[in-house]
């Protein structure tokens, strides 16, 4: 554990199979989206829910109209984006393969809601990324089931490259959720499961009621995901600035509950992934948890049982059990990678969303990874994801040869890049290495 | 504005009167606590609420017993802490002066709840730091009124050194709040007002209903505060690790609402202070807001009216209107001071709370400010607070001479310290200076 943790924050890329198998990078996007236009989910939806689907489509239509009315849509932008040739890759297998090949992406983890602009491709009853404890439980399960069935077909079309994430609205019914986890696994959805990002009025995720779900996911090696999107919008009063500024805080909020709540102590093999929520916030969160756990400091007054549920420093669980589907990693995140943990960061192109790098991934990779050492690049672009989601890199090697970019394509000068990051690597997690942040003008 | 902002993130200490008036630092603690043991508020409470006070004291007693039962207290620790000689300085004027003199603190901003361990000194009906939209509105105003009356007396005993913060539970009644702001100002509570940190089910703080409160506070130069403490505890299921790890997120949450919601555009003279919530999170928040505002990037899809309420970059409002009662500034916060804004950071000893630096402030200052340039030290230790709260540094000069530490006492070597931070200062806010974070291994 300790060595593992140490290894990580020293940035040792422990699994670099990714590039050892090839001169080319095996890029796996840990954040892709696939979903049908909502009405097309009908054949995958149990017929008793068809009338409810009609109602949902009508409400949805009215809601989107109202949003446009309120100036909360961006019609020209939407028009332009959705008229792209590759747009239908959100649900069409052939187009999807073509677009991902062009982007140099050999493998992908698939979340719902292929269209994040108009919201016209959400699974029935809002069971997709936007799912929260506010939904109707039975409908949420029905909509999730429809999406999972369709997604399993899409994955079957190219099982080596596609890892689908099943939707499991567990807050409403844990027994039903366990069954769904098992069915999803049988259907070949090896991407794992996505649970509601916000439990709202249901039990928070460190509650023992969820242990049977964690147990099944750990046993079947199904990673559990929360994905950014949901937020308490009613508080924003239609102010979108507050929404974009606060939304990811709601996505990674469950981490604190699960890390302190002992979930990873009770389930040592559980993999938990926070997707499309960046990674820049990780060092500060870990620094804070480390201090609060190690030093009784300001916490002593609160309680002797501060760490009652966690016999280990929460940072150790983070290193072992938690991963970041960081999507389009920013420069200030890559600069903090030794503190975050290189073996916890997974890049993603967010295909086919406009906030992603598709269809300009090659250009993006040159700009953001040009000065990063090869082993580390290989880990973040695909190595970590290959481990988390069990991709068969041997079998994918030919595709990697064909579409994967090389270090040269990324403009990487290995010797220069190794030298450039020496200091940052030595500093690692300053609160553990004992280096005064001031020495690096604040590396965190 | 722009120049001001630029000046700030370049770390230019604009007001260094603090040390110019003296070789000694004029230290003003932006986070101190003063409050009576709850039952002693009775004479300050309108008599019609006396029966309610009896009920509150009984409930409180039962609640604390239950908390102890659940292992959520720390008796030996509490025993030891509360038996200190200076402990009664939480409400006793003479002891308070003695303790602050020994700590080298010449001025203080006073919040309620002098005892943060046992909770036995909270204002009646929970109207203190813990106040949220969950309280009974009428009782909250009654309890706040009692505390404000007592606090005004304590301030009158030493008006030059004490700036009391009035409690104003505005979410329940804005008209009553405006009246309370005016009365508090008349009573000499120049510290400004503290509003509930969490509005819970009331309107969020960018709602126009609060404009009449902001208008009065701006007109009377009464800074508005939120102080850390409240959090959605019911979600933690008695897990204190989650609480200590998440609590400050709830304290600075209103900032995002007010910055994006146009509060500071509508009230250019309003001063808003987030107290005892650190400062390390500021650069990431500003970087994110800056990008979201300047580049339409991933936000374009959401709305044309993203910044509808804010004709300026939210960062400009932060620089001009927002301040951090950062309390016991950590090394990784001081290392980020050029990105945070040296003219927005106010240090505090959190007297008489155990998580503060009292009674070891001298030692703390040597350790954390030893390598900081003099002008910047003067700003963060007192210069900024002197401006925000209008302290009369001329009149305080003799006291400063008597109790204030000198740069030598802090072990500061000015030439060496200036040189040490040259790079960090040049980098400032990397997203504005255009320096690649990688160049400094991530200075943010």
PDB file of N, CA, C and O in Angstrom, chain B residues 194-224:
ATOM      1  N   UNK B 194     -22.606  39.462   9.744  1.00  0.00           N
ATOM      2  CA  UNK B 194     -22.456  38.065   9.324  1.00  0.00           C
ATOM      3  C   UNK B 194     -23.844  37.554   8.971  1.00  0.00           C
ATOM      4  O   UNK B 194     -24.792  37.724   9.746  1.00  0.00           O
ATOM      5  N   UNK B 195     -23.965  36.984   7.784  1.00  0.00           N
ATOM      6  CA  UNK B 195     -25.237  36.423   7.333  1.00  0.00           C
ATOM      7  C   UNK B 195     -25.148  34.896   7.373  1.00  0.00           C
ATOM      8  O   UNK B 195     -24.043  34.352   7.438  1.00  0.00           O
ATOM      9  N   UNK B 196     -26.289  34.198   7.354  1.00  0.00           N
ATOM     10  CA  UNK B 196     -26.217  32.739   7.378  1.00  0.00           C
ATOM     11  C   UNK B 196     -25.368  32.217   6.214  1.00  0.00           C
ATOM     12  O   UNK B 196     -25.522  32.668   5.082  1.00  0.00           O
ATOM     13  N   UNK B 197     -24.464  31.305   6.533  1.00  0.00           N
ATOM     14  CA  UNK B 197     -23.583  30.752   5.505  1.00  0.00           C
ATOM     15  C   UNK B 197     -24.366  29.903   4.516  1.00  0.00           C
ATOM     16  O   UNK B 197     -24.036  29.845   3.332  1.00  0.00           O
ATOM     17  N   UNK B 198     -25.427  29.265   4.990  1.00  0.00           N
ATOM     18  CA  UNK B 198     -26.285  28.463   4.102  1.00  0.00           C
ATOM     19  C   UNK B 198     -27.717  28.980   4.116  1.00  0.00           C
ATOM     20  O   UNK B 198     -28.320  29.106   5.175  1.00  0.00           O
ATOM     21  N   UNK B 199     -28.233  29.278   2.932  1.00  0.00           N
ATOM     22  CA  UNK B 199     -29.619  29.760   2.853  1.00  0.00           C
ATOM     23  C   UNK B 199     -30.612  28.593   2.889  1.00  0.00           C
ATOM     24  O   UNK B 199     -31.794  28.807   3.107  1.00  0.00           O
ATOM     25  N   UNK B 200     -30.090  27.378   2.663  1.00  0.00           N
ATOM     26  CA  UNK B 200     -30.921  26.173   2.658  1.00  0.00           C
ATOM     27  C   UNK B 200     -32.114  26.371   1.703  1.00  0.00           C
ATOM     28  O   UNK B 200     -31.894  26.479   0.499  1.00  0.00           O
ATOM     29  N   UNK B 201     -33.339  26.504   2.211  1.00  0.00           N
ATOM     30  CA  UNK B 201     -34.480  26.605   1.291  1.00  0.00           C
ATOM     31  C   UNK B 201     -34.902  28.034   0.977  1.00  0.00           C
ATOM     32  O   UNK B 201     -35.914  28.256   0.295  1.00  0.00           O
ATOM     33  N   UNK B 202     -34.152  29.005   1.466  1.00  0.00           N
ATOM     34  CA  UNK B 202     -34.471  30.393   1.131  1.00  0.00           C
ATOM     35  C   UNK B 202     -33.762  30.763  -0.183  1.00  0.00           C
ATOM     36  O   UNK B 202     -33.023  29.952  -0.751  1.00  0.00           O
ATOM     37  N   UNK B 203     -33.979  31.996  -0.644  1.00  0.00           N
ATOM     38  CA  UNK B 203     -33.389  32.408  -1.924  1.00  0.00           C
ATOM     39  C   UNK B 203     -31.866  32.488  -1.812  1.00  0.00           C
ATOM     40  O   UNK B 203     -31.335  32.982  -0.814  1.00  0.00           O
ATOM     41  N   UNK B 204     -31.161  32.016  -2.863  1.00  0.00           N
ATOM     42  CA  UNK B 204     -29.694  32.133  -2.891  1.00  0.00           C
ATOM     43  C   UNK B 204     -29.294  33.620  -2.965  1.00  0.00           C
ATOM     44  O   UNK B 204     -30.127  34.474  -3.287  1.00  0.00           O
ATOM     45  N   UNK B 205     -28.028  33.885  -2.659  1.00  0.00           N
ATOM     46  CA  UNK B 205     -27.603  35.277  -2.441  1.00  0.00           C
ATOM     47  C   UNK B 205     -27.450  36.160  -3.674  1.00  0.00           C
ATOM     48  O   UNK B 205     -27.086  37.333  -3.531  1.00  0.00           O
ATOM     49  N   UNK B 206     -27.728  35.633  -4.872  1.00  0.00           N
ATOM     50  CA  UNK B 206     -27.723  36.536  -6.032  1.00  0.00           C
ATOM     51  C   UNK B 206     -29.164  36.984  -6.344  1.00  0.00           C
ATOM     52  O   UNK B 206     -29.399  37.745  -7.278  1.00  0.00           O
ATOM     53  N   UNK B 207     -30.132  36.537  -5.529  1.00  0.00           N
ATOM     54  CA  UNK B 207     -31.526  36.910  -5.748  1.00  0.00           C
ATOM     55  C   UNK B 207     -31.718  38.406  -5.440  1.00  0.00           C
ATOM     56  O   UNK B 207     -31.192  38.921  -4.449  1.00  0.00           O
ATOM     57  N   UNK B 208     -32.488  39.086  -6.317  1.00  0.00           N
ATOM     58  CA  UNK B 208     -32.684  40.549  -6.153  1.00  0.00           C
ATOM     59  C   UNK B 208     -33.288  40.952  -4.809  1.00  0.00           C
ATOM     60  O   UNK B 208     -33.119  42.086  -4.361  1.00  0.00           O
ATOM     61  N   UNK B 209     -33.966  39.999  -4.119  1.00  0.00           N
ATOM     62  CA  UNK B 209     -34.610  40.378  -2.853  1.00  0.00           C
ATOM     63  C   UNK B 209     -33.593  40.884  -1.837  1.00  0.00           C
ATOM     64  O   UNK B 209     -33.931  41.657  -0.942  1.00  0.00           O
ATOM     65  N   UNK B 210     -32.326  40.469  -1.985  1.00  0.00           N
ATOM     66  CA  UNK B 210     -31.312  40.875  -1.009  1.00  0.00           C
ATOM     67  C   UNK B 210     -30.657  42.218  -1.343  1.00  0.00           C
ATOM     68  O   UNK B 210     -29.875  42.741  -0.550  1.00  0.00           O
ATOM     69  N   UNK B 211     -31.000  42.771  -2.514  1.00  0.00           N
ATOM     70  CA  UNK B 211     -30.344  44.012  -2.928  1.00  0.00           C
ATOM     71  C   UNK B 211     -30.491  45.135  -1.905  1.00  0.00           C
ATOM     72  O   UNK B 211     -29.568  45.923  -1.704  1.00  0.00           O
ATOM     73  N   UNK B 212     -31.632  45.196  -1.232  1.00  0.00           N
ATOM     74  CA  UNK B 212     -31.811  46.301  -0.269  1.00  0.00           C
ATOM     75  C   UNK B 212     -30.861  46.127   0.921  1.00  0.00           C
ATOM     76  O   UNK B 212     -30.415  47.097   1.523  1.00  0.00           O
ATOM     77  N   UNK B 213     -30.510  44.882   1.237  1.00  0.00           N
ATOM     78  CA  UNK B 213     -29.542  44.648   2.328  1.00  0.00           C
ATOM     79  C   UNK B 213     -28.150  45.047   1.857  1.00  0.00           C
ATOM     80  O   UNK B 213     -27.432  45.795   2.534  1.00  0.00           O
ATOM     81  N   UNK B 214     -27.773  44.583   0.639  1.00  0.00           N
ATOM     82  CA  UNK B 214     -26.440  44.923   0.095  1.00  0.00           C
ATOM     83  C   UNK B 214     -26.298  46.447  -0.005  1.00  0.00           C
ATOM     84  O   UNK B 214     -25.245  47.003   0.310  1.00  0.00           O
ATOM     85  N   UNK B 215     -27.380  47.107  -0.424  1.00  0.00           N
ATOM     86  CA  UNK B 215     -27.327  48.559  -0.623  1.00  0.00           C
ATOM     87  C   UNK B 215     -26.993  49.260   0.697  1.00  0.00           C
ATOM     88  O   UNK B 215     -26.123  50.116   0.747  1.00  0.00           O
ATOM     89  N   UNK B 216     -27.686  48.852   1.767  1.00  0.00           N
ATOM     90  CA  UNK B 216     -27.449  49.466   3.083  1.00  0.00           C
ATOM     91  C   UNK B 216     -26.024  49.186   3.575  1.00  0.00           C
ATOM     92  O   UNK B 216     -25.330  50.058   4.073  1.00  0.00           O
ATOM     93  N   UNK B 217     -25.587  47.945   3.421  1.00  0.00           N
ATOM     94  CA  UNK B 217     -24.244  47.570   3.885  1.00  0.00           C
ATOM     95  C   UNK B 217     -23.178  48.356   3.135  1.00  0.00           C
ATOM     96  O   UNK B 217     -22.214  48.842   3.737  1.00  0.00           O
ATOM     97  N   UNK B 218     -23.369  48.507   1.819  1.00  0.00           N
ATOM     98  CA  UNK B 218     -22.401  49.258   1.019  1.00  0.00           C
ATOM     99  C   UNK B 218     -22.405  50.728   1.443  1.00  0.00           C
ATOM    100  O   UNK B 218     -21.354  51.331   1.666  1.00  0.00           O
ATOM    101  N   UNK B 219     -23.620  51.283   1.632  1.00  0.00           N
ATOM    102  CA  UNK B 219     -23.740  52.708   1.985  1.00  0.00           C
ATOM    103  C   UNK B 219     -23.113  53.007   3.339  1.00  0.00           C
ATOM    104  O   UNK B 219     -22.493  54.050   3.534  1.00  0.00           O
ATOM    105  N   UNK B 220     -23.250  52.068   4.284  1.00  0.00           N
ATOM    106  CA  UNK B 220     -22.723  52.285   5.639  1.00  0.00           C
ATOM    107  C   UNK B 220     -21.323  51.695   5.816  1.00  0.00           C
ATOM    108  O   UNK B 220     -20.778  51.674   6.919  1.00  0.00           O
ATOM    109  N   UNK B 221     -20.742  51.201   4.708  1.00  0.00           N
ATOM    110  CA  UNK B 221     -19.429  50.549   4.747  1.00  0.00           C
ATOM    111  C   UNK B 221     -19.370  49.447   5.806  1.00  0.00           C
ATOM    112  O   UNK B 221     -18.454  49.392   6.628  1.00  0.00           O
ATOM    113  N   UNK B 222     -20.395  48.607   5.772  1.00  0.00           N
ATOM    114  CA  UNK B 222     -20.453  47.439   6.663  1.00  0.00           C
ATOM    115  C   UNK B 222     -20.130  46.191   5.845  1.00  0.00           C
ATOM    116  O   UNK B 222     -20.987  45.724   5.068  1.00  0.00           O
ATOM    117  N   UNK B 223     -18.918  45.630   5.991  1.00  0.00           N
ATOM    118  CA  UNK B 223     -18.583  44.413   5.244  1.00  0.00           C
ATOM    119  C   UNK B 223     -19.537  43.268   5.602  1.00  0.00           C
ATOM    120  O   UNK B 223     -19.974  43.153   6.748  1.00  0.00           O
ATOM    121  N   UNK B 224     -19.860  42.459   4.601  1.00  0.00           N
ATOM    122  CA  UNK B 224     -20.759  41.320   4.806  1.00  0.00           C
ATOM    123  C   UNK B 224     -19.916  40.046   4.877  1.00  0.00           C
ATOM    124  O   UNK B 224     -19.017  39.845   4.051  1.00  0.00           O
TER     125      UNK B 224
END
